[in-house]
Structure formats: C-alpha cells, structure tokens
XYZ file of C-alpha atoms in Angstrom:
581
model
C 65.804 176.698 98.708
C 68.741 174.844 97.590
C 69.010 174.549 93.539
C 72.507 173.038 93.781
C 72.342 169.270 91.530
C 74.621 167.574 94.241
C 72.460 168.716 96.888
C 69.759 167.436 95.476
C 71.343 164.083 94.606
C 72.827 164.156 98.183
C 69.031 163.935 99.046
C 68.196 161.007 97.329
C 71.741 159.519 98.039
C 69.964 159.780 101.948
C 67.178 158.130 101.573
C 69.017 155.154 99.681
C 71.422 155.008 102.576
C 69.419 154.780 105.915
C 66.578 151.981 103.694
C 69.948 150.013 103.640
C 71.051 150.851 107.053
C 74.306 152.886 105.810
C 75.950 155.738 107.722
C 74.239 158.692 106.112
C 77.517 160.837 106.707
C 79.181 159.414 103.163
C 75.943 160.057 101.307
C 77.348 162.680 99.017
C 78.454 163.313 95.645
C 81.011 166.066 93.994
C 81.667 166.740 90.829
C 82.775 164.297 88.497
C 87.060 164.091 88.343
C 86.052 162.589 84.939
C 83.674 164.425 83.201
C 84.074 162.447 79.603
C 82.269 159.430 81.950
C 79.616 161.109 84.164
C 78.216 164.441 85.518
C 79.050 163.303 89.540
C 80.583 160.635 91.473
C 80.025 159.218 94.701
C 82.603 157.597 96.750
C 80.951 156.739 100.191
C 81.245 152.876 99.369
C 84.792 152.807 99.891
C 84.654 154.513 103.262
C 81.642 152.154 104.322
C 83.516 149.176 103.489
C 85.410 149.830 106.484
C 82.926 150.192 108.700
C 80.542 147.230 107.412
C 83.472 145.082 106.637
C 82.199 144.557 103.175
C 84.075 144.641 100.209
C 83.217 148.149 98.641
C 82.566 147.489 95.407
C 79.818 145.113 96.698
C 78.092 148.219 98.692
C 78.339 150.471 95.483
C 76.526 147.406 93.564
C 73.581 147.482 95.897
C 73.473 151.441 96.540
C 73.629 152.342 92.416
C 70.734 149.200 92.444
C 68.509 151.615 94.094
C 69.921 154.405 92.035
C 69.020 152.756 88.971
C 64.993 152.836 90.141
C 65.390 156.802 89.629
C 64.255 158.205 86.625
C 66.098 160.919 86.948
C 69.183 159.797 86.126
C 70.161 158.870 82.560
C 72.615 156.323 83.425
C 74.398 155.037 86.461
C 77.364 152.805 87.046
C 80.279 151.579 89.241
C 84.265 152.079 88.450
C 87.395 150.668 89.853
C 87.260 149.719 93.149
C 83.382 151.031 94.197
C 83.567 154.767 92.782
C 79.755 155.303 91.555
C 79.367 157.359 88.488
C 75.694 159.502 88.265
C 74.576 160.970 84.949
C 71.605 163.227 85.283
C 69.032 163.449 82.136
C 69.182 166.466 80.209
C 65.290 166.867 81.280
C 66.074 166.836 84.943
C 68.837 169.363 84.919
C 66.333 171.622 82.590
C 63.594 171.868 84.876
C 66.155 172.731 88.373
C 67.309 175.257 85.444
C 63.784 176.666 85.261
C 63.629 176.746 88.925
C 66.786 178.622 89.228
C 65.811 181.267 86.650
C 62.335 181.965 88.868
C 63.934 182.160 92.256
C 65.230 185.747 93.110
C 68.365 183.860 95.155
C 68.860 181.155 92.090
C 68.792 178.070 94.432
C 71.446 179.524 96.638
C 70.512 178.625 99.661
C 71.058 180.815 103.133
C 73.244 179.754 105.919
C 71.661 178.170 108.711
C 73.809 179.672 111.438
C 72.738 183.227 110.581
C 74.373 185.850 113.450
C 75.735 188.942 113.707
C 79.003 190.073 111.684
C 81.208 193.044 112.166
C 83.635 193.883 109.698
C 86.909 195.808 110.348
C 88.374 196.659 106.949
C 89.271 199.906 106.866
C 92.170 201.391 108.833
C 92.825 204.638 107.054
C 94.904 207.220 109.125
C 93.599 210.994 109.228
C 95.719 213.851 107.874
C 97.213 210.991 105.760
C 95.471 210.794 101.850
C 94.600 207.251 101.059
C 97.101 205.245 99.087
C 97.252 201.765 96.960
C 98.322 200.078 100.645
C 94.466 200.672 101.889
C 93.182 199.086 97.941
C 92.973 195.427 99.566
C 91.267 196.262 102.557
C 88.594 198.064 101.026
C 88.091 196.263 98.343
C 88.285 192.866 99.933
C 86.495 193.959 103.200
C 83.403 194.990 100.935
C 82.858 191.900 99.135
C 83.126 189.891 102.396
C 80.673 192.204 103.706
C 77.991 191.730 100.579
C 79.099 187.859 100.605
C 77.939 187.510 104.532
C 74.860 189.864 103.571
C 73.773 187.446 100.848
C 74.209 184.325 102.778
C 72.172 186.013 105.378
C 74.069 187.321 108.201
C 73.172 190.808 109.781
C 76.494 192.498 109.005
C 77.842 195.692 110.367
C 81.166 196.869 108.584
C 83.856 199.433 110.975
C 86.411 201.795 109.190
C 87.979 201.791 112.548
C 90.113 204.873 111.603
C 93.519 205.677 112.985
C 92.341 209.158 114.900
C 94.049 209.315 118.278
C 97.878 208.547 118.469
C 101.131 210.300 118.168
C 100.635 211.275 114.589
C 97.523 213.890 115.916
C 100.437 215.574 118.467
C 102.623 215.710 115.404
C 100.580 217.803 113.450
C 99.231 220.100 116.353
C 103.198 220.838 117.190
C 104.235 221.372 113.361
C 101.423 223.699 112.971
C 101.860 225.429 116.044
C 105.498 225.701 114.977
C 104.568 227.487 111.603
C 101.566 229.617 112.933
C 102.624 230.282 116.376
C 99.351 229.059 117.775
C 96.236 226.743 116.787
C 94.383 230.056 115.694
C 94.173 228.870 112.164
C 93.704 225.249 112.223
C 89.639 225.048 111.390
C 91.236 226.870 107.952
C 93.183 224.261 106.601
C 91.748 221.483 103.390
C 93.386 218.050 103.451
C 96.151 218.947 101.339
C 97.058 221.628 103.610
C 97.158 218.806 106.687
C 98.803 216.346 104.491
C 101.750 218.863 104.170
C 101.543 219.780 107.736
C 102.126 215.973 108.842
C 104.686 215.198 105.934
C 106.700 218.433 107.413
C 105.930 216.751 110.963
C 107.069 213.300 110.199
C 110.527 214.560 108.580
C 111.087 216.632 112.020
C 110.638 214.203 114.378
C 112.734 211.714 112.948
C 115.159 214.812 112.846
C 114.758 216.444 116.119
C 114.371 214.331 119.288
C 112.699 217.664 120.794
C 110.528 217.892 117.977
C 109.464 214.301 118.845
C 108.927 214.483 122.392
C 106.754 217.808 122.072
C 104.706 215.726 119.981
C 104.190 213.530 122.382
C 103.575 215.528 125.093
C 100.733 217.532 123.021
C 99.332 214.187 122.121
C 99.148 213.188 125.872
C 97.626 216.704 126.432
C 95.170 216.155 123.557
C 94.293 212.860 125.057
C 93.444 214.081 128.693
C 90.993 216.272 127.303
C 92.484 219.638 126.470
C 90.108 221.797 124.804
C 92.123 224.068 122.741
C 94.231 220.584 121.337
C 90.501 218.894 120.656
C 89.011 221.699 119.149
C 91.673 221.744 116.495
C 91.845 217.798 116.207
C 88.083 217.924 115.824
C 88.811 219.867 112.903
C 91.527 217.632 111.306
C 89.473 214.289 111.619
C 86.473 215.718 110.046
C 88.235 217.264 106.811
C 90.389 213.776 106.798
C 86.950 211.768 107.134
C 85.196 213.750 103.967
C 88.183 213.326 102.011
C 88.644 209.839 102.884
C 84.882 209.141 102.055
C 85.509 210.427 98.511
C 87.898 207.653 97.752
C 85.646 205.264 99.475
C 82.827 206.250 97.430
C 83.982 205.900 94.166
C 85.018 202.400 95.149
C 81.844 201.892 96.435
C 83.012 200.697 99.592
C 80.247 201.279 102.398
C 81.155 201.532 105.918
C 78.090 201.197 108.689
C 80.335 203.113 111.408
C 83.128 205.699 110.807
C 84.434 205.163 114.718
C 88.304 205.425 115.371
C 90.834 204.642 117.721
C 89.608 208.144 119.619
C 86.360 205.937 120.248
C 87.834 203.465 122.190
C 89.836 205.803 124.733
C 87.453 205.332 127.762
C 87.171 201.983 126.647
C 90.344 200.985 126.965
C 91.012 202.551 130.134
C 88.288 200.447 131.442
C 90.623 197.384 130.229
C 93.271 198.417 132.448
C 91.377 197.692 135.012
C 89.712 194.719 134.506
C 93.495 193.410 133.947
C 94.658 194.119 136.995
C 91.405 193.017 138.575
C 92.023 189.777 137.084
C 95.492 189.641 138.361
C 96.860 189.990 134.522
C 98.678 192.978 134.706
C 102.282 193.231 135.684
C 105.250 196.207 135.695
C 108.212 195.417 133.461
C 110.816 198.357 133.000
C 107.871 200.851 133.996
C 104.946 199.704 131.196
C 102.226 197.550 132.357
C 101.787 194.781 130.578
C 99.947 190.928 129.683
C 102.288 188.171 129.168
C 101.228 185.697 127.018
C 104.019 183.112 127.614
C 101.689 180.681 128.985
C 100.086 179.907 125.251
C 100.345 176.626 123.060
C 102.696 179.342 120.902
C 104.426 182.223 123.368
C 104.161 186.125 121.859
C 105.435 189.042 122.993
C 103.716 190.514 125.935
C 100.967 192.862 125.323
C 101.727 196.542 126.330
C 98.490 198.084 128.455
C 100.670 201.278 129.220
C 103.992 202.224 127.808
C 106.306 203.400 130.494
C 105.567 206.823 129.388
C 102.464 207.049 130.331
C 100.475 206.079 126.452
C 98.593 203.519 126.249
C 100.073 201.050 123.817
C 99.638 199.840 120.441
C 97.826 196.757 121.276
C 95.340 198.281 123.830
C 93.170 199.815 121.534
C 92.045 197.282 119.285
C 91.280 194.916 122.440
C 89.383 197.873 124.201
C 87.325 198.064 120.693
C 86.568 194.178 120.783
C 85.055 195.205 124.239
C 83.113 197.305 122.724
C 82.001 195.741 119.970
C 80.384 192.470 121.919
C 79.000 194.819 124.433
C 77.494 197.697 122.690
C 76.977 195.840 119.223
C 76.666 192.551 120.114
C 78.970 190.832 117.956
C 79.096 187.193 117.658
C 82.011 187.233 115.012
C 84.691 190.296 113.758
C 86.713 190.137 111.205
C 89.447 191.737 110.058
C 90.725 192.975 107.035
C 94.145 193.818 107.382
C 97.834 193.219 106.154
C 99.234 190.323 106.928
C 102.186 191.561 108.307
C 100.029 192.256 111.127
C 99.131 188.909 112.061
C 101.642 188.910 115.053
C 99.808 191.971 116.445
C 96.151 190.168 116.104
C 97.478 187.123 117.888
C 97.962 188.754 120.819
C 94.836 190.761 120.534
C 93.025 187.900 120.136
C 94.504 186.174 122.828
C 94.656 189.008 125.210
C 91.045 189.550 125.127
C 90.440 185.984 125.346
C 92.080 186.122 128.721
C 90.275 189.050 129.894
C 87.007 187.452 128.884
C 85.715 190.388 126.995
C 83.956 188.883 124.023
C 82.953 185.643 125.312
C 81.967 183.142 122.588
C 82.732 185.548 119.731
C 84.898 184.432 117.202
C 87.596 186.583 115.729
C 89.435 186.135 112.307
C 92.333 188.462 110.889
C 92.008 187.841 107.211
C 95.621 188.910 106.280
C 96.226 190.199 102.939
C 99.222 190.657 100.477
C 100.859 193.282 98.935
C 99.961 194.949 95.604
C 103.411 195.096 93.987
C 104.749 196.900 91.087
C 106.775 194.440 88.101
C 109.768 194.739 89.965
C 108.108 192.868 92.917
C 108.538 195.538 95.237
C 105.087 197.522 96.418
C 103.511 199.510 93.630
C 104.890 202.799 93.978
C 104.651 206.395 92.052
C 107.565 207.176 88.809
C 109.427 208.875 91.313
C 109.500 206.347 94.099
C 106.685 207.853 96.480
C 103.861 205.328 97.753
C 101.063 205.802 95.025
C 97.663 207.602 96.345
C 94.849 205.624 95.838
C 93.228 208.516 94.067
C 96.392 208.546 91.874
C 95.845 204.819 90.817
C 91.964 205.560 90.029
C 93.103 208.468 87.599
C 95.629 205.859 86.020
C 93.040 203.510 85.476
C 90.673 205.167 84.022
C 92.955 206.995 81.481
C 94.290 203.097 80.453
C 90.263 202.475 79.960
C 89.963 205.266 77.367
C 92.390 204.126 75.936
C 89.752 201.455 74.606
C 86.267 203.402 74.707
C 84.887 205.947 71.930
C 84.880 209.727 73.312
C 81.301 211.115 72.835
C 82.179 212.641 69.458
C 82.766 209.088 68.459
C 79.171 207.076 69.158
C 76.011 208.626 68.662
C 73.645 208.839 71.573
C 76.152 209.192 74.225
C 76.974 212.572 76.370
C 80.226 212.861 77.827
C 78.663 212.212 81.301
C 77.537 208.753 79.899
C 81.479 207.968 78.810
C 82.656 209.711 81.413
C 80.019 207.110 84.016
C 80.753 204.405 81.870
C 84.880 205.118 81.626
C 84.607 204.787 85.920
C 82.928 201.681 85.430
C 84.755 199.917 84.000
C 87.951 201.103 85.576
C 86.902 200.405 89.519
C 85.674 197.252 88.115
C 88.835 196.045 86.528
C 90.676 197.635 89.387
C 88.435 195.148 91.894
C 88.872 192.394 89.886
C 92.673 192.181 89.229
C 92.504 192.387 93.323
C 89.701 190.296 94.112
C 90.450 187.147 91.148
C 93.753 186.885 93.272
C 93.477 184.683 96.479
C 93.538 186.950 99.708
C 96.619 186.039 101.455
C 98.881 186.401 97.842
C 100.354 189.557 96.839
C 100.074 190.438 93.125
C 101.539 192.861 90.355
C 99.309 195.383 89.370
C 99.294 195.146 85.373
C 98.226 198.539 84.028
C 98.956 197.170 80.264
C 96.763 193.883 81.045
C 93.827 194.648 83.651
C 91.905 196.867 81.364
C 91.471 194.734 78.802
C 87.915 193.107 77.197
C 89.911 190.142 76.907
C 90.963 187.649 79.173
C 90.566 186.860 82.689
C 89.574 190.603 84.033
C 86.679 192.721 84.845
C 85.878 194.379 81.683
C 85.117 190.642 80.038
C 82.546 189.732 82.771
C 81.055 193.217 82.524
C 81.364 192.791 78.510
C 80.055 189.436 78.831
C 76.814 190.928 80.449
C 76.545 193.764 78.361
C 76.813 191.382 74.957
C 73.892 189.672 76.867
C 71.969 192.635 77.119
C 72.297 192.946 73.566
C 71.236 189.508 72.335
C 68.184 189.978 74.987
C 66.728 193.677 73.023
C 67.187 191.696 69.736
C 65.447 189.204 70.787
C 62.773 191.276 72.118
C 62.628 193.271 68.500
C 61.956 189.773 66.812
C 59.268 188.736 69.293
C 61.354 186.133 70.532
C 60.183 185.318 74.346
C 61.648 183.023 77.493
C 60.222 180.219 77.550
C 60.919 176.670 79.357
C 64.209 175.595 79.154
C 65.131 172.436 76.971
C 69.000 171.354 76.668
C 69.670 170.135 72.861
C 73.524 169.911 72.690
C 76.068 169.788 74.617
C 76.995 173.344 74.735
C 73.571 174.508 76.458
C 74.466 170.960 79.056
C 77.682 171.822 79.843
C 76.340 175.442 80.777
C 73.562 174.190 82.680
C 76.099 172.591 84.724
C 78.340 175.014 85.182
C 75.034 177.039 86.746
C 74.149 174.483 88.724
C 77.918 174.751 90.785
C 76.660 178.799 91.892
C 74.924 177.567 95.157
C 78.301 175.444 96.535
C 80.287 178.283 94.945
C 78.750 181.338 97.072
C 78.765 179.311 99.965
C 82.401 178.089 99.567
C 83.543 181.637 99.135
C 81.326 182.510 102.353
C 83.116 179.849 104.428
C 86.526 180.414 103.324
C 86.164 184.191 103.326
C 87.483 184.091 99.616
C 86.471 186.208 97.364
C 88.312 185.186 94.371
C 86.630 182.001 94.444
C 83.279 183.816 92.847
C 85.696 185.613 90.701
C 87.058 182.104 89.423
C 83.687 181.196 89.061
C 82.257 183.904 87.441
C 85.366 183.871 84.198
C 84.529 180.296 83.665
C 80.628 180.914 83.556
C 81.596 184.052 81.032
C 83.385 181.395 79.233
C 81.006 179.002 79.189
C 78.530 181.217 77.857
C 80.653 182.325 75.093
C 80.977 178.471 73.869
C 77.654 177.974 74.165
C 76.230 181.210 72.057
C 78.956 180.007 69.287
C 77.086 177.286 68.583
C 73.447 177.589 69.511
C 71.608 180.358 68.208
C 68.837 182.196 68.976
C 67.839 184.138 66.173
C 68.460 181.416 63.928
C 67.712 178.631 66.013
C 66.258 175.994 64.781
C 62.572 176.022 66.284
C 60.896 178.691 68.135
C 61.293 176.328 70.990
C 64.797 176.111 71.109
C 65.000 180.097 70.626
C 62.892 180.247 74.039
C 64.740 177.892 75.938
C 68.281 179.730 74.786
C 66.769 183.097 75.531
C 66.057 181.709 78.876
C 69.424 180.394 79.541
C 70.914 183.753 78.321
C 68.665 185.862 80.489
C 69.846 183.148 83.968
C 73.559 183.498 82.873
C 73.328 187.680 82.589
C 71.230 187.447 85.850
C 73.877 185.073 87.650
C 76.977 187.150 86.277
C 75.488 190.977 87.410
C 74.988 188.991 91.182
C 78.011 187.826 90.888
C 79.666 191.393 90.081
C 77.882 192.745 92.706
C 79.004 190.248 95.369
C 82.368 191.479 94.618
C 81.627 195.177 94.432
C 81.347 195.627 90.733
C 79.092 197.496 88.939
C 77.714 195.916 85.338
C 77.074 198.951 82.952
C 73.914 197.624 80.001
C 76.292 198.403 77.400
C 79.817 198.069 76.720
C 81.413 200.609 74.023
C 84.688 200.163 72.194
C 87.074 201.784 69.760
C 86.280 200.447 66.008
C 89.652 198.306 65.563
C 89.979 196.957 68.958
C-alpha cells in the first residue's frame, strides 16, 4: 500500500492523461516550490507541449479541466507558462491520515524489485581494539541494512574481518620473541594481544629482520601450520568477543562474522580461473590483472606478490566469488572509507572480468572522516587514534551531564539511569553521524551532540518521549483516538509533512542515504512541536478535536520511533533532565 498524497494524485493524474491521449510518463506531481499557493504542482504540460506541438499552457487548461471534476481537491489552477497548482481538501488528506495511522508500514510502500542484499560494513582488524575510524562503518552499514530490510529486501550483513595477513605473523613472532615459544598464547585477553601487536608494529618498522620473520611465519601460518593456527585460532576468537562488545552496545548486528582467513581457498581458486582465462601475466615476479584496457585505466591488480602472498586486492575479489556462489547475492555493498575507492574499482572491475558474480551489482559506499575541531581525524588528548570504546565512555559522561542521578528522581534505580544514560548517548552518537550525508566528513561536537536541543538525537528521542507523556495524560482524562479532522493550519501542515514518509524511506533506500530520514525525521519533530503549541488536547475545544489530535500525536510518536529505528536508535518512553536545564 502506498499512503504517499503524490502517489495518489499521480494516480488520478494517469487516468486524466491516457482519456486525453497524453504520454503518461509526465503524469506526476512534487511538492509544491510555493507552498503559500498550493500543496503540489504538476509540470508535465510544458514537457508535452513539445511533443504535441501545443502551446503548454493550453494542455494544462484542458488537463486541470478534468482535475476540477475531482472532489477531492479544494482548488486547482494554472500559473505562468502551464505549471498546474493542486490543493487537496483538508477532508481528503484526513482520511489517507487515518489510513496511515491503521497500517503497520504507514503507507510506505515495498520495493518491487525485492532481491537479495549483502552488506560489507565492518572491517575491524583482530588483535587491534576498535577505534572512532570503524564508527561510520558500523553505524552507517546498520541503518542501510534495516533501510533495505524495511523496503523488503532479504539482507545478509558481513563483518568481513581482517584475520589472515601480515599483522597475524607479527604477533606470532613478537610473542615468540618475549616467551620463547607459542606455549602461552591461549593465555593472553585482548589487551594483552593489543600490546603484543603495538610492540610488533614498532619492531618491524625498526628491524628489517623483525619484518621479514613476520612474514615468513605468516606464510607458514597460511600453508597450514598447526602449531602457528592453533595460536591464531586463539587470537581471532578473543579479538572477535571483544570486538562484539563494541558492536553490541551500538547495536550493530552482523549475520556472518567471516574474515579474510575465509576466503584463502577461495582465492586460490581465482588464480586459476585467471590464468585459465588468459588474464594473468608476470611483471617483476607478481602475477597480476591489468586493467589498462578500461573506459578509466587503474593500476593492475596484484593476484600474487612476487614473494609468494597473495595480494591486497585478491581477497576481497575471491570473497565476491563467494558471496554469489555460496550466498547468492544479487547486490553487495560496501561500507567503507572512501579513500578506498581506488582499491574497489579494481575489485569491481577485476571480478567483472573474471565473470565471478555475473549480474550482481556492487556499490562501495565511501565514507568520510570523523574529525576533531582542528579538522584533522578525531584523536585522543595525547594524540593517539581514539578507541571506539573510549568515545562511548565520553559520551555518556557529556549525557549526565544533563540527566538526574537516581538520588535525584523518584522511581528510578541506577540501572534505569544508567540504561537510559546509554540511550541516549549511542543515539546522539548515531545521529551526529548519520544526519551528516555519507560521503562528508564531520567534527565530532562533544559540547553540541548531547544536547535536547537542536538538530540531534536526544530531541527526536525527547520529542517521542514528550509524546508518550501527552498520550498517559490523555489516557488519565479518558481522552481516546478517534478519526482524524484537520482544523488549522498547524494540524495541515503536519499532515503534510506525514504524508512525505513513503517518498522519504524510499529516497533514502535508493540513494543509500541515511541522513535523508534523519533530515526528515528533525523537521517532523519540528513540526510536531508547532503544531502541539497551538492545538491542544486537553483543552481542546470539542471532544472531537481532542480525538483527532490524540490521533495525530499517537501517528507522529509511531512515525518518529520507526524512524529511530531505521537508523539504529533506540527511543527510551521517558526522557529525564536536570531541574534548570
């Protein structure tokens, strides 16, 4: 069911057009560009005029003719040169508001090309704790994922880890240079690994020999050496459960937790479907994929490094293999930094050339950086990258800042603050990320996310919680929902703003922009704010009126908490805050 008012007018628009023989294609309306004169505007006369060699306002005079026959439109006319102006009546846009408010999807309707979706959004590295470089991807790569869920895609979502290159011979040599052997390994917490690979990292950039032990362990490791696998075994599993803390309390799901490791056989298998192919070449002892032959030449793609490794590319086109063949994929996406959009390119078109995922199509959504006020990437006091669980504990200590300890409001444990304190933090954490277009970077605000006011998550989730309030004291005065009836034009211009959800969800669905529902969803707070400022419920004027309000209240509240959800937020039933503020 689609609930959205130019989608419904488009409807009617089609019926005018083909009983006077008019191309069908230009029977649409948007949103008025000037709402003082009417609600929409259709300007499909000027592009017939063209085609029927007719002067356009002429075609607009006999198209809002036939307009003018429907009742449910308060008033229709023609400006300048054939633009056609359509004012609903407030009774028409009432009862699609009533239909919205009963339908579980509100009038959003599902896409009709519904296939199967996998996500790539993760890319954490084990032995390595996450940090404010992997907030984007998880954070946008989960409200993609609910986005393509809602719309009605089958979606599966891939942390697609970073388990299997030099970094895992690193580690194995630095702790076999402290302990003398691997004996220990199966001992050691994430911190403990973290130290081992900072300790690694420092020595190899160091100590050539240091470096090229580490590689020959990884090699080793790689080939299948039990004693090396056995302890990496070890490292990846303590790295996974720490990483899925983090990922948790973002509430960031992930379908598969596969990694580079995953797609070792794999890619050996696209070795040789590349030189089957004829593909694969020898340059300075690596074999490689040119791609000079493209509308836009890259780099060649490494298969092998002259060394023996496979290379950097090779991995994530052995996992596209995988992914059409064992998952079935008929799109991927990925959710990575934009500097990295080189790197997909030739991917892409790598795998393209080896026919591996025939027909599937493959987006890297590249994302900016989240910077610091000087610009640069947001960073720790003492210049260190910032851990993501660092940032959390930052956030949330700015949001009590604002919100009563349990000493301070009756009826409230400390677990209740403490629930409600992460609340509100991850969701004004997602929403200073997610109300900022994807391919941007942005300055984290700690002084300015947090706050109730404002375009940030705590005024949507305060905006639904004031809601939830006006709805219980509503109940308490035996005030019900009933049908919806639009007396001024604050309840209209809300109406309408509800009506643009469908084409909003949608939008944000084709563009793979999040921020557009974040947009979307400030301006609907808004709107609702205007609109309880001047037409009460309690004191409304009728009992009718009270209904009909209580309605609309109870459809916005609805709308906002799906909203909130698309992008990964939760919407606590009540917001508390410090007397003062």
């Amino acid at each position: 069911m689609n609930l959205s008012l130019d989608a419904l007018i488009n409807q009617k628009l089609e019926i005018i057009f083909k009983s006077l023989n008019l191309d069908t294609k230009f029977a649409i309306v948007k949103v008025s560009d000037r709402p003082d004169l009417s609600d929409f505007q259709c300007n499909g006369a000027l592009a017939l005029a063209k085609i029927e060699h007719k002067n356009p306002r002429e075609i607009a005079l006999l198209i809002a003719s036939e307009l003018e026959k429907d009742s449910d439109f308060a008033k229709v006319s023609i400006d300048g040169p054939g633009f056609i102006n359509l004012t609903l009546k407030d009774e028409f846009i009432a009862k699609i508001m009533d239909k919205t408010a009963e339908d579980k999807r509100f009038g959003v309707p599902e896409t009709e090309n519904k296939h199967l979706v996998v996500i790539d959004s993760g890319g954490p590295n084990v032995a390595k704790a996450l940090h404010v470089g992997h907030l984007r991807s998880a954070v946008i790569g989960e409200a993609i994922r609910r986005i393509e869920k809602f719309v009605g895609n089958d979606v599966i979502s891939d942390v697609h880890l970073g388990d299997w290159g030099t970094p895992m011979g690193m580690i194995l040599a630095e702790i076999i240079n402290q302990d003398g052997n691997l004996d220990k390994t199966e001992t050691y917490n994430i911190d403990e690994i973290s130290a081992f690979y900072k300790k690694a990292n420092i020595r190899c950039k160091e100590d050539e020999s240091a470096k090229e032990k580490a590689r020959i362990i990884t090699a080793a490791l790689q080939d299948g050496n039990p004693e090396y696998q056995k302890a990496w075994r070890h490292l990846r599993k303590v790295s996974v459960d720490a990483i899925k803390k983090n990922y948790d309390v973002l509430q960031t799901h992930f379908d598969l937790w596969l990694g580079e490791s995953d797609a070792h056989d794999a890619s050996g298998d696209v070795v040789k479907k590349a030189e089957s192919l004829g593909l694969a070449e020898k340059d300075d002892g690596a074999l490689i994929i040119r791609l000079e032959d493209s509308a836009k030449p890259k780099p060649p793609v490494i298969l092998i490094k002259s060394d023996g490794g496979f290379g950097y590319q090779i991995t994530d086109i052995a996992t596209i293999k995988m992914r059409y063949e064992d998952l079935h994929a008929q799109e991927i996406i990925y959710v990575v930094d934009k500097r990295q959009s080189l790197h997909f390119e030739q991917v892409f078109e790598a795998s393209e050339k080896l026919k591996l995922a025939p027909g599937v199509k493959m987006q890297h959504i590249g994302f900016g950086t989240v910077n610091g006020k000087d610009g640069k990437p947001f960073k720790t006091r003492d210049g260190g990258v910032m851990n993501l669980e660092d940032l959390i504990k930052l956030s949330e200590d700015k949001v009590r800042e604002s919100i009563p300890t349990a000493d301070e409001v009756d009826g409230y444990t400390e677990k209740d603050i403490d629930k409600l304190v992460e609340q509100i933090a991850i969701g004004a954490i997602k929403f200073q990320d997610l109300r900022n277009t994807i391919g941007s970077g942005y300055v984290f605000e700690l002084d300015d996310f947090a706050k109730f006011e404002g375009k940030t998550g705590p005024y949507i989730q305060y905006a639904i919680a004031r809601i939830n309030s006006i709805i219980r004291k509503a109940a308490e005065s035996n005030i019900s929902a009933g049908n919806i009836a639009l007396t001024n034009k604050e309840e209209r211009d809300m109406a309408l703003k509800i009506a643009q959800l469908g084409n909003t969800i949608m939008r944000a669905h084709a563009e793979k922009e999040p921020s557009i529902i974040s947009d979307y969803a400030y301006t609907l707070a808004q709107a609702f704010s205007s609109f309880y400022n001047t037409s009460s419920i309690m004191n409304a004027e009728n009992p009718q009126a009270a209904s009909s309000r209580l309605k609309l209240a109870q459809l916005v509240r609805d709308i906002l908490k799906q909203l909130l959800y698309l992008l990964g937020i939760e919407a606590p039933e009540v917001m508390l805050k410090k007397s003062g503020l």
